[in-house]
Amino acid sequence: MSLPTEGFFELRFESIGGLGAHGAGQILATAAVLHMGLNGAQFSSYGSEKKGSLVRTFVRLGPAGRPVRTSAPVEAPNAIVVFHAALLRNPATFGGLRNDGLLIYNSPPGPVPEALAALPRTALAIRVDALGIAVAEKSRPNAVLLGTLCAVVPFLDSAHVRGALAEEFAGKHPEAVASNDRAFRRGATEFEVHEGVGLAEGDLPIVRPEPVWGYETQPVGGIIAEPGNTAWNDLSLSRTGWMPVLHHDKCIHCGTCDLVCPDLCLVWRDGGPDSTFERELMGVDYRYCKGCMRCVESCPTSALVREAETPGLADQLRVPQFPGFIS
Ligand code: SF4
Ligand code: SF4
């Protein structure tokens, strides 16, 4: 991969607030502009909540003599970096990827996700366990993903990006410089390349998220057909790689976890005539769980423990809060 002869090399980071995509974009653009002699621009878009909500970071890079005259979102990227594997379920994540493009995604080892069939046939997909490495090195997934990106895009000089990463932390968190550097270097070597997993021909179509209803199409009379509703909420994407897992053999059904949980996650049933408990905890409805770990921290018997979320684990262990109503 090299700088294009016209236009820019464009990257889009698809992430969830809290995983460090914005910071990674800033570090990459800083290294490119201040140390690699390139022109570049970077900005992010996110909702008012930021942490836990969708974050997109855009980076454009070009030769020094080519001014960047746009600040529009990157719609047809050369490279996409996906910070959270759950985002692979959203077709908009791949929107506009060029046929010779690159997709890097954060996931532990396992089968190639079916969603990657939506990629162009000629695109490259790369998996790296950014969360696993980040946890082991006491870093964050963004340092790992930057390492992988620099390893597979040759004109991104790893030494300069590592330097910008160190500068970012040297002032306020000098203790994090070494751990981030280790995470970066592991990201640059511990990845897996998948070729030919996509089935699409040519560039992928551009996806422009638009409101479902506008002034011409909204129901007459100002009717709100789908009012805000806690039951419909799906907070799965708010988890940043960890989930609480219940070990039934240790649970004493004390209800402490239910007192501290900010959402409607813990599912109970009547104890029944043969039980010594009036109510028994059945499990967690991960649809509503944002992974805050208050339940784990408050459980007196360690029946609830924090575990790394691997693809499919939440679906496998989920106990529905509203069976038959919301799947
Ligand atoms: S706090 Fe722990 S022991 Fe008490 S109900 Fe919740 S999981 Fe069970
Ligand atoms: S981690 Fe525990 S307390 Fe936090 S939302 Fe999930 S179930 Fe509730």
Tab-separated table of N, CA and C in Angstrom, residues 123-285:
chain	number	residue	atom	x	y	z
A	123	ALA	N	-9.948	-7.186	-1.264
A	123	ALA	CA	-9.501	-6.462	-0.061
A	123	ALA	C	-8.811	-7.434	0.900
A	124	LEU	N	-8.036	-6.845	1.776
A	124	LEU	CA	-7.302	-7.632	2.769
A	124	LEU	C	-7.976	-7.461	4.134
A	125	ALA	N	-8.175	-8.558	4.852
A	125	ALA	CA	-8.707	-8.456	6.220
A	125	ALA	C	-7.623	-8.921	7.189
A	126	ILE	N	-7.453	-8.198	8.269
A	126	ILE	CA	-6.405	-8.527	9.243
A	126	ILE	C	-6.993	-8.535	10.641
A	127	ARG	N	-6.766	-9.651	11.344
A	127	ARG	CA	-7.273	-9.755	12.716
A	127	ARG	C	-6.122	-9.601	13.702
A	128	VAL	N	-6.381	-8.837	14.759
A	128	VAL	CA	-5.390	-8.741	15.834
A	128	VAL	C	-6.162	-8.715	17.160
A	129	ASP	N	-5.655	-9.432	18.141
A	129	ASP	CA	-6.327	-9.470	19.451
A	129	ASP	C	-5.883	-8.235	20.244
A	130	ALA	N	-6.391	-7.079	19.832
A	130	ALA	CA	-5.924	-5.821	20.430
A	130	ALA	C	-6.282	-5.741	21.915
A	131	LEU	N	-7.464	-6.220	22.264
A	131	LEU	CA	-7.849	-6.143	23.678
A	131	LEU	C	-6.995	-7.084	24.524
A	132	GLY	N	-6.820	-8.316	24.036
A	132	GLY	CA	-6.018	-9.295	24.789
A	132	GLY	C	-4.604	-8.783	25.026
A	133	ILE	N	-3.996	-8.238	23.976
A	133	ILE	CA	-2.626	-7.716	24.106
A	133	ILE	C	-2.620	-6.503	25.039
A	134	ALA	N	-3.619	-5.622	24.875
A	134	ALA	CA	-3.675	-4.413	25.701
A	134	ALA	C	-3.798	-4.770	27.185
A	135	VAL	N	-4.611	-5.761	27.492
A	135	VAL	CA	-4.775	-6.176	28.893
A	135	VAL	C	-3.459	-6.733	29.433
A	136	ALA	N	-2.820	-7.573	28.627
A	136	ALA	CA	-1.561	-8.190	29.085
A	136	ALA	C	-0.473	-7.137	29.300
A	137	GLU	N	-0.487	-6.106	28.486
A	137	GLU	CA	0.586	-5.101	28.561
A	137	GLU	C	0.189	-3.861	29.356
A	138	LYS	N	-1.020	-3.886	29.948
A	138	LYS	CA	-1.545	-2.719	30.697
A	138	LYS	C	-1.565	-1.468	29.819
A	139	SER	N	-2.080	-1.672	28.609
A	139	SER	CA	-2.172	-0.584	27.654
A	139	SER	C	-3.629	-0.451	27.202
A	140	ARG	N	-3.838	0.097	26.007
A	140	ARG	CA	-5.183	0.167	25.458
A	140	ARG	C	-5.168	-0.370	24.029
A	141	PRO	N	-6.341	-0.796	23.523
A	141	PRO	CA	-6.357	-1.393	22.173
A	141	PRO	C	-5.820	-0.451	21.102
A	142	ASN	N	-5.911	0.863	21.310
A	142	ASN	CA	-5.482	1.771	20.236
A	142	ASN	C	-3.983	1.652	19.943
A	143	ALA	N	-3.164	1.430	20.962
A	143	ALA	CA	-1.719	1.290	20.720
A	143	ALA	C	-1.443	0.039	19.885
A	144	VAL	N	-2.157	-1.053	20.186
A	144	VAL	CA	-1.969	-2.312	19.449
A	144	VAL	C	-2.378	-2.124	17.986
A	145	LEU	N	-3.549	-1.511	17.782
A	145	LEU	CA	-4.066	-1.357	16.422
A	145	LEU	C	-3.184	-0.425	15.596
A	146	LEU	N	-2.610	0.596	16.233
A	146	LEU	CA	-1.663	1.457	15.508
A	146	LEU	C	-0.437	0.651	15.073
A	147	GLY	N	0.021	-0.243	15.923
A	147	GLY	CA	1.166	-1.092	15.569
A	147	GLY	C	0.856	-1.947	14.348
A	148	THR	N	-0.324	-2.561	14.338
A	148	THR	CA	-0.710	-3.396	13.194
A	148	THR	C	-0.822	-2.551	11.929
A	149	LEU	N	-1.456	-1.392	12.058
A	149	LEU	CA	-1.643	-0.510	10.895
A	149	LEU	C	-0.290	-0.123	10.288
A	150	CYS	N	0.646	0.262	11.143
A	150	CYS	CA	1.959	0.677	10.630
A	150	CYS	C	2.712	-0.506	10.003
A	151	ALA	N	2.460	-1.706	10.517
A	151	ALA	CA	3.161	-2.877	9.962
A	151	ALA	C	2.670	-3.220	8.559
A	152	VAL	N	1.421	-2.922	8.248
A	152	VAL	CA	0.881	-3.338	6.944
A	152	VAL	C	0.752	-2.176	5.953
A	153	VAL	N	0.970	-0.952	6.401
A	153	VAL	CA	0.971	0.200	5.478
A	153	VAL	C	2.399	0.756	5.487
A	154	PRO	N	3.210	0.376	4.492
A	154	PRO	CA	4.664	0.637	4.577
A	154	PRO	C	5.037	2.116	4.697
A	155	PHE	N	4.267	3.045	4.113
A	155	PHE	CA	4.717	4.451	4.196
A	155	PHE	C	4.437	5.067	5.563
A	156	LEU	N	3.735	4.363	6.440
A	156	LEU	CA	3.562	4.850	7.820
A	156	LEU	C	4.787	4.393	8.625
A	157	ASP	N	5.624	5.319	8.976
A	157	ASP	CA	6.888	4.993	9.627
A	157	ASP	C	6.648	4.644	11.102
A	158	SER	N	6.873	3.376	11.423
A	158	SER	CA	6.604	2.897	12.790
A	158	SER	C	7.364	3.695	13.840
A	159	ALA	N	8.621	4.027	13.549
A	159	ALA	CA	9.443	4.722	14.550
A	159	ALA	C	8.825	6.077	14.891
A	160	HIS	N	8.328	6.791	13.873
A	160	HIS	CA	7.736	8.106	14.127
A	160	HIS	C	6.400	7.977	14.868
A	161	VAL	N	5.626	6.957	14.524
A	161	VAL	CA	4.332	6.789	15.215
A	161	VAL	C	4.581	6.373	16.670
A	162	ARG	N	5.565	5.516	16.882
A	162	ARG	CA	5.920	5.150	18.268
A	162	ARG	C	6.384	6.374	19.040
A	163	GLY	N	7.123	7.244	18.358
A	163	GLY	CA	7.591	8.480	19.000
A	163	GLY	C	6.416	9.371	19.396
A	164	ALA	N	5.446	9.506	18.488
A	164	ALA	CA	4.269	10.342	18.792
A	164	ALA	C	3.436	9.722	19.912
A	165	LEU	N	3.392	8.392	19.930
A	165	LEU	CA	2.669	7.680	20.997
A	165	LEU	C	3.345	7.949	22.346
A	166	ALA	N	4.654	7.904	22.368
A	166	ALA	CA	5.398	8.171	23.612
A	166	ALA	C	5.194	9.613	24.066
A	167	GLU	N	5.243	10.551	23.113
A	167	GLU	CA	5.053	11.970	23.451
A	167	GLU	C	3.687	12.217	24.069
A	168	GLU	N	2.694	11.501	23.566
A	168	GLU	CA	1.326	11.670	24.048
A	168	GLU	C	1.228	11.395	25.554
A	169	PHE	N	2.017	10.413	26.016
A	169	PHE	CA	1.905	9.997	27.421
A	169	PHE	C	3.040	10.513	28.309
A	170	ALA	N	4.110	10.995	27.688
A	170	ALA	CA	5.306	11.327	28.467
A	170	ALA	C	5.028	12.373	29.545
A	171	GLY	N	4.142	13.340	29.261
A	171	GLY	CA	3.882	14.413	30.213
A	171	GLY	C	3.054	13.971	31.403
A	172	LYS	N	1.822	13.504	31.128
A	172	LYS	CA	0.891	13.215	32.229
A	172	LYS	C	1.008	11.796	32.771
A	173	HIS	N	1.340	10.839	31.901
A	173	HIS	CA	1.397	9.440	32.350
A	173	HIS	C	2.694	8.783	31.872
A	174	PRO	N	3.834	9.223	32.395
A	174	PRO	CA	5.100	8.652	31.916
A	174	PRO	C	5.193	7.143	32.151
A	175	GLU	N	4.483	6.651	33.176
A	175	GLU	CA	4.533	5.216	33.454
A	175	GLU	C	3.887	4.392	32.335
A	176	ALA	N	3.059	5.064	31.491
A	176	ALA	CA	2.351	4.326	30.429
A	176	ALA	C	3.144	4.259	29.132
A	177	VAL	N	4.271	4.984	29.049
A	177	VAL	CA	5.027	5.037	27.786
A	177	VAL	C	5.534	3.643	27.413
A	178	ALA	N	6.154	2.964	28.364
A	178	ALA	CA	6.754	1.663	28.060
A	178	ALA	C	5.679	0.628	27.731
A	179	SER	N	4.564	0.643	28.479
A	179	SER	CA	3.515	-0.365	28.230
A	179	SER	C	2.859	-0.144	26.868
A	180	ASN	N	2.653	1.128	26.494
A	180	ASN	CA	2.076	1.399	25.178
A	180	ASN	C	3.031	0.993	24.069
A	181	ASP	N	4.308	1.197	24.293
A	181	ASP	CA	5.293	0.827	23.265
A	181	ASP	C	5.326	-0.696	23.088
A	182	ARG	N	5.221	-1.428	24.213
A	182	ARG	CA	5.194	-2.898	24.108
A	182	ARG	C	3.943	-3.341	23.344
A	183	ALA	N	2.808	-2.706	23.667
A	183	ALA	CA	1.559	-3.061	22.986
A	183	ALA	C	1.665	-2.762	21.492
A	184	PHE	N	2.253	-1.622	21.145
A	184	PHE	CA	2.442	-1.249	19.733
A	184	PHE	C	3.273	-2.313	19.015
A	185	ARG	N	4.389	-2.699	19.641
A	185	ARG	CA	5.296	-3.646	18.980
A	185	ARG	C	4.660	-5.021	18.842
A	186	ARG	N	3.852	-5.418	19.817
A	186	ARG	CA	3.164	-6.713	19.677
A	186	ARG	C	2.102	-6.632	18.583
A	187	GLY	N	1.424	-5.476	18.501
A	187	GLY	CA	0.430	-5.303	17.433
A	187	GLY	C	1.069	-5.387	16.058
A	188	ALA	N	2.334	-4.980	15.966
A	188	ALA	CA	3.028	-4.974	14.673
A	188	ALA	C	3.456	-6.367	14.227
A	189	THR	N	3.384	-7.331	15.124
A	189	THR	CA	3.837	-8.686	14.739
A	189	THR	C	2.771	-9.763	14.956
A	190	GLU	N	1.874	-9.572	15.924
A	190	GLU	CA	0.960	-10.654	16.295
A	190	GLU	C	-0.401	-10.498	15.615
A	191	PHE	N	-0.399	-10.446	14.306
A	191	PHE	CA	-1.684	-10.337	13.599
A	191	PHE	C	-1.817	-11.468	12.586
A	192	GLU	N	-3.026	-11.636	12.106
A	192	GLU	CA	-3.330	-12.737	11.194
A	192	GLU	C	-3.971	-12.141	9.941
A	193	VAL	N	-3.459	-12.513	8.787
A	193	VAL	CA	-3.958	-11.953	7.518
A	193	VAL	C	-4.939	-12.934	6.881
A	194	HIS	N	-6.103	-12.418	6.495
A	194	HIS	CA	-7.073	-13.234	5.751
A	194	HIS	C	-7.194	-12.649	4.353
A	195	GLU	N	-6.857	-13.438	3.352
A	195	GLU	CA	-7.039	-12.963	1.967
A	195	GLU	C	-8.229	-13.682	1.360
A	196	GLY	N	-8.941	-12.992	0.510
A	196	GLY	CA	-10.034	-13.627	-0.235
A	196	GLY	C	-11.231	-14.004	0.604
A	197	VAL	N	-11.466	-13.336	1.741
A	197	VAL	CA	-12.657	-13.673	2.549
A	197	VAL	C	-13.888	-12.925	2.042
A	198	GLY	N	-13.682	-11.800	1.336
A	198	GLY	CA	-14.808	-11.020	0.809
A	198	GLY	C	-15.348	-11.626	-0.461
A	199	LEU	N	-16.612	-11.349	-0.742
A	199	LEU	CA	-17.254	-11.879	-1.938
A	199	LEU	C	-17.706	-10.766	-2.889
A	200	ALA	N	-17.640	-9.505	-2.442
A	200	ALA	CA	-18.158	-8.400	-3.259
A	200	ALA	C	-17.181	-8.040	-4.366
A	201	GLU	N	-17.735	-7.560	-5.492
A	201	GLU	CA	-16.900	-7.119	-6.616
A	201	GLU	C	-16.755	-5.600	-6.579
A	202	GLY	N	-15.547	-5.100	-6.775
A	202	GLY	CA	-15.323	-3.657	-6.872
A	202	GLY	C	-15.397	-2.950	-5.528
A	203	ASP	N	-15.404	-1.599	-5.603
A	203	ASP	CA	-15.502	-0.796	-4.380
A	203	ASP	C	-16.868	-1.023	-3.721
A	204	LEU	N	-16.900	-0.975	-2.405
A	204	LEU	CA	-18.199	-1.087	-1.716
A	204	LEU	C	-18.955	0.238	-1.830
A	205	PRO	N	-20.289	0.179	-1.890
A	205	PRO	CA	-21.046	1.436	-1.983
A	205	PRO	C	-20.886	2.285	-0.721
A	206	ILE	N	-20.918	3.592	-0.937
A	206	ILE	CA	-20.830	4.535	0.182
A	206	ILE	C	-22.124	4.470	0.988
A	207	VAL	N	-21.987	4.484	2.311
A	207	VAL	CA	-23.172	4.464	3.186
A	207	VAL	C	-23.265	5.811	3.883
A	208	ARG	N	-24.383	6.499	3.675
A	208	ARG	CA	-24.593	7.781	4.375
A	208	ARG	C	-25.767	7.612	5.322
A	209	PRO	N	-25.488	7.510	6.627
A	209	PRO	CA	-26.586	7.336	7.581
A	209	PRO	C	-27.540	8.519	7.499
A	210	GLU	N	-28.802	8.217	7.336
A	210	GLU	CA	-29.811	9.273	7.269
A	210	GLU	C	-30.923	8.964	8.253
A	211	PRO	N	-31.641	9.984	8.725
A	211	PRO	CA	-32.779	9.722	9.607
A	211	PRO	C	-33.816	8.861	8.891
A	212	VAL	N	-34.445	7.974	9.627
A	212	VAL	CA	-35.457	7.101	9.026
A	212	VAL	C	-36.609	7.948	8.495
A	213	TRP	N	-36.977	8.982	9.230
A	213	TRP	CA	-38.080	9.843	8.814
A	213	TRP	C	-37.607	11.280	8.651
A	214	GLY	N	-38.080	11.928	7.585
A	214	GLY	CA	-37.846	13.350	7.403
A	214	GLY	C	-39.184	14.066	7.411
A	215	TYR	N	-39.175	15.347	7.038
A	215	TYR	CA	-40.427	16.105	7.112
A	215	TYR	C	-41.455	15.614	6.093
A	216	GLU	N	-40.962	14.954	5.023
A	216	GLU	CA	-41.904	14.470	4.018
A	216	GLU	C	-42.452	13.086	4.348
A	217	THR	N	-41.735	12.333	5.148
A	217	THR	CA	-42.112	10.930	5.350
A	217	THR	C	-42.593	10.612	6.762
A	218	GLN	N	-42.511	11.540	7.688
A	218	GLN	CA	-42.888	11.219	9.066
A	218	GLN	C	-44.406	11.007	9.170
A	219	PRO	N	-44.860	10.194	10.127
A	219	PRO	CA	-46.297	9.963	10.275
A	219	PRO	C	-47.029	11.278	10.550
A	220	VAL	N	-48.238	11.423	9.966
A	220	VAL	CA	-48.991	12.659	10.172
A	220	VAL	C	-49.416	12.794	11.635
A	221	GLY	N	-49.605	14.004	12.045
A	221	GLY	CA	-50.092	14.255	13.395
A	221	GLY	C	-49.012	14.181	14.448
A	222	GLY	N	-47.755	14.101	14.027
A	222	GLY	CA	-46.664	14.071	15.003
A	222	GLY	C	-46.649	12.812	15.852
A	223	ILE	N	-47.254	11.736	15.332
A	223	ILE	CA	-47.278	10.482	16.102
A	223	ILE	C	-45.862	9.926	16.249
A	224	ILE	N	-45.516	9.519	17.446
A	224	ILE	CA	-44.218	8.864	17.665
A	224	ILE	C	-44.485	7.360	17.677
A	225	ALA	N	-44.181	6.731	16.536
A	225	ALA	CA	-44.538	5.313	16.378
A	225	ALA	C	-43.663	4.404	17.248
A	226	GLU	N	-42.415	4.815	17.487
A	226	GLU	CA	-41.544	3.999	18.344
A	226	GLU	C	-41.017	4.883	19.460
A	227	PRO	N	-41.787	5.060	20.530
A	227	PRO	CA	-41.347	5.943	21.605
A	227	PRO	C	-40.119	5.382	22.323
A	228	GLY	N	-39.362	6.281	22.952
A	228	GLY	CA	-38.209	5.850	23.738
A	228	GLY	C	-38.647	4.789	24.739
A	229	ASN	N	-37.937	3.684	24.787
A	229	ASN	CA	-38.406	2.542	25.548
A	229	ASN	C	-37.210	1.772	26.079
A	230	THR	N	-37.125	1.650	27.378
A	230	THR	CA	-35.987	0.956	27.984
A	230	THR	C	-35.882	-0.479	27.487
A	231	ALA	N	-37.047	-1.109	27.256
A	231	ALA	CA	-37.032	-2.516	26.865
A	231	ALA	C	-36.381	-2.720	25.501
A	232	TRP	N	-36.542	-1.767	24.586
A	232	TRP	CA	-35.956	-1.921	23.240
A	232	TRP	C	-34.478	-1.604	23.219
A	233	ASN	N	-34.012	-0.914	24.240
A	233	ASN	CA	-32.608	-0.499	24.274
A	233	ASN	C	-31.667	-1.692	24.093
A	234	ASP	N	-30.619	-1.513	23.349
A	234	ASP	CA	-29.591	-2.553	23.259
A	234	ASP	C	-28.243	-1.898	23.550
A	235	LEU	N	-27.698	-2.210	24.725
A	235	LEU	CA	-26.456	-1.560	25.167
A	235	LEU	C	-25.215	-2.426	24.922
A	236	SER	N	-25.384	-3.502	24.134
A	236	SER	CA	-24.263	-4.445	23.954
A	236	SER	C	-22.996	-3.755	23.478
A	237	LEU	N	-23.168	-2.778	22.589
A	237	LEU	CA	-21.987	-2.129	22.020
A	237	LEU	C	-21.262	-1.244	23.024
A	238	SER	N	-21.894	-0.985	24.167
A	238	SER	CA	-21.230	-0.145	25.170
A	238	SER	C	-20.145	-0.908	25.920
A	239	ARG	N	-20.193	-2.242	25.852
A	239	ARG	CA	-19.160	-3.005	26.559
A	239	ARG	C	-17.854	-2.912	25.773
A	240	THR	N	-16.771	-2.722	26.504
A	240	THR	CA	-15.489	-2.522	25.820
A	240	THR	C	-14.587	-3.744	25.985
A	241	GLY	N	-15.171	-4.924	25.873
A	241	GLY	CA	-14.357	-6.135	25.869
A	241	GLY	C	-14.511	-7.004	27.097
A	242	TRP	N	-15.263	-6.516	28.106
A	242	TRP	CA	-15.444	-7.295	29.334
A	242	TRP	C	-16.933	-7.464	29.622
A	243	MET	N	-17.284	-8.574	30.238
A	243	MET	CA	-18.686	-8.793	30.607
A	243	MET	C	-18.745	-9.521	31.948
A	244	PRO	N	-19.817	-9.313	32.721
A	244	PRO	CA	-19.959	-10.059	33.973
A	244	PRO	C	-20.521	-11.456	33.667
A	245	VAL	N	-19.966	-12.456	34.306
A	245	VAL	CA	-20.459	-13.828	34.101
A	245	VAL	C	-20.854	-14.407	35.459
A	246	LEU	N	-22.058	-14.967	35.513
A	246	LEU	CA	-22.572	-15.502	36.780
A	246	LEU	C	-22.188	-16.973	36.950
A	247	HIS	N	-21.624	-17.289	38.118
A	247	HIS	CA	-21.335	-18.681	38.468
A	247	HIS	C	-22.385	-19.095	39.496
A	248	HIS	N	-23.367	-19.855	39.015
A	248	HIS	CA	-24.553	-20.163	39.823
A	248	HIS	C	-24.207	-20.841	41.148
A	249	ASP	N	-23.179	-21.684	41.144
A	249	ASP	CA	-22.861	-22.443	42.360
A	249	ASP	C	-22.429	-21.546	43.515
A	250	LYS	N	-22.011	-20.326	43.220
A	250	LYS	CA	-21.545	-19.433	44.289
A	250	LYS	C	-22.587	-18.394	44.694
A	251	CYS	N	-23.685	-18.321	43.960
A	251	CYS	CA	-24.659	-17.257	44.196
A	251	CYS	C	-25.553	-17.567	45.394
A	252	ILE	N	-25.694	-16.589	46.296
A	252	ILE	CA	-26.561	-16.761	47.466
A	252	ILE	C	-27.839	-15.916	47.317
A	253	HIS	N	-28.062	-15.414	46.112
A	253	HIS	CA	-29.313	-14.710	45.766
A	253	HIS	C	-29.619	-13.568	46.735
A	254	CYS	N	-28.562	-12.848	47.122
A	254	CYS	CA	-28.736	-11.768	48.093
A	254	CYS	C	-29.312	-10.499	47.466
A	255	GLY	N	-29.173	-10.353	46.153
A	255	GLY	CA	-29.757	-9.200	45.460
A	255	GLY	C	-28.887	-7.963	45.463
A	256	THR	N	-27.668	-8.039	46.014
A	256	THR	CA	-26.810	-6.850	46.041
A	256	THR	C	-26.504	-6.359	44.632
A	257	CYS	N	-26.251	-7.296	43.720
A	257	CYS	CA	-25.925	-6.911	42.339
A	257	CYS	C	-27.082	-6.125	41.717
A	258	ASP	N	-28.295	-6.537	42.047
A	258	ASP	CA	-29.474	-5.871	41.471
A	258	ASP	C	-29.621	-4.442	42.002
A	259	LEU	N	-29.152	-4.231	43.237
A	259	LEU	CA	-29.241	-2.891	43.822
A	259	LEU	C	-28.314	-1.907	43.120
A	260	VAL	N	-27.146	-2.402	42.662
A	260	VAL	CA	-26.161	-1.477	42.094
A	260	VAL	C	-26.213	-1.390	40.572
A	261	CYS	N	-26.862	-2.349	39.929
A	261	CYS	CA	-26.892	-2.355	38.457
A	261	CYS	C	-27.722	-1.167	37.958
A	262	PRO	N	-27.130	-0.332	37.089
A	262	PRO	CA	-27.877	0.839	36.626
A	262	PRO	C	-28.885	0.521	35.537
A	263	ASP	N	-28.867	-0.695	35.018
A	263	ASP	CA	-29.788	-1.049	33.939
A	263	ASP	C	-30.535	-2.333	34.283
A	264	LEU	N	-31.367	-2.717	33.353
A	264	LEU	CA	-32.306	-3.808	33.634
A	264	LEU	C	-31.689	-5.149	33.247
A	265	CYS	N	-30.591	-5.507	33.869
A	265	CYS	CA	-29.791	-6.622	33.349
A	265	CYS	C	-30.032	-7.950	34.060
A	266	LEU	N	-30.313	-7.904	35.359
A	266	LEU	CA	-30.305	-9.146	36.129
A	266	LEU	C	-31.704	-9.759	36.159
A	267	VAL	N	-31.750	-11.040	35.814
A	267	VAL	CA	-33.032	-11.707	35.583
A	267	VAL	C	-33.313	-12.670	36.740
A	268	TRP	N	-34.497	-12.530	37.333
A	268	TRP	CA	-34.864	-13.295	38.529
A	268	TRP	C	-36.096	-14.162	38.260
A	269	ARG	N	-36.273	-15.175	39.093
A	269	ARG	CA	-37.493	-15.975	39.060
A	269	ARG	C	-37.893	-16.273	40.504
A	270	ASP	N	-39.167	-16.658	40.690
A	270	ASP	CA	-39.626	-17.052	42.025
A	270	ASP	C	-38.885	-18.308	42.470
A	271	GLY	N	-38.568	-18.363	43.746
A	271	GLY	CA	-37.833	-19.511	44.269
A	271	GLY	C	-38.635	-20.805	44.180
A	272	GLY	N	-39.937	-20.736	44.376
A	272	GLY	CA	-40.755	-21.947	44.341
A	272	GLY	C	-40.759	-22.666	45.680
A	273	PRO	N	-41.656	-23.643	45.863
A	273	PRO	CA	-41.840	-24.296	47.160
A	273	PRO	C	-40.623	-25.064	47.649
A	274	ASP	N	-39.783	-25.541	46.719
A	274	ASP	CA	-38.635	-26.357	47.133
A	274	ASP	C	-37.372	-25.534	47.399
A	275	SER	N	-37.461	-24.237	47.186
A	275	SER	CA	-36.255	-23.406	47.331
A	275	SER	C	-36.238	-22.720	48.689
A	276	THR	N	-35.049	-22.495	49.195
A	276	THR	CA	-34.921	-21.736	50.442
A	276	THR	C	-34.909	-20.239	50.172
A	277	PHE	N	-34.957	-19.863	48.896
A	277	PHE	CA	-34.922	-18.450	48.528
A	277	PHE	C	-36.263	-18.026	47.946
A	278	GLU	N	-36.663	-16.816	48.327
A	278	GLU	CA	-37.910	-16.299	47.765
A	278	GLU	C	-37.756	-15.974	46.280
A	279	ARG	N	-36.576	-15.391	45.939
A	279	ARG	CA	-36.266	-15.075	44.550
A	279	ARG	C	-34.876	-15.628	44.224
A	280	GLU	N	-34.721	-16.111	43.012
A	280	GLU	CA	-33.429	-16.681	42.611
A	280	GLU	C	-32.927	-15.971	41.363
A	281	LEU	N	-31.633	-15.649	41.383
A	281	LEU	CA	-31.022	-15.000	40.224
A	281	LEU	C	-30.762	-16.050	39.145
A	282	MET	N	-31.282	-15.769	37.934
A	282	MET	CA	-31.093	-16.729	36.835
A	282	MET	C	-29.883	-16.391	35.965
A	283	GLY	N	-29.610	-15.100	35.838
A	283	GLY	CA	-28.482	-14.733	34.981
A	283	GLY	C	-28.582	-13.296	34.538
A	284	VAL	N	-27.862	-12.990	33.472
A	284	VAL	CA	-27.738	-11.617	32.992
A	284	VAL	C	-28.333	-11.520	31.585
A	285	ASP	N	-29.131	-10.477	31.367
A	285	ASP	CA	-29.570	-10.187	30.002
A	285	ASP	C	-28.581	-9.179	29.422
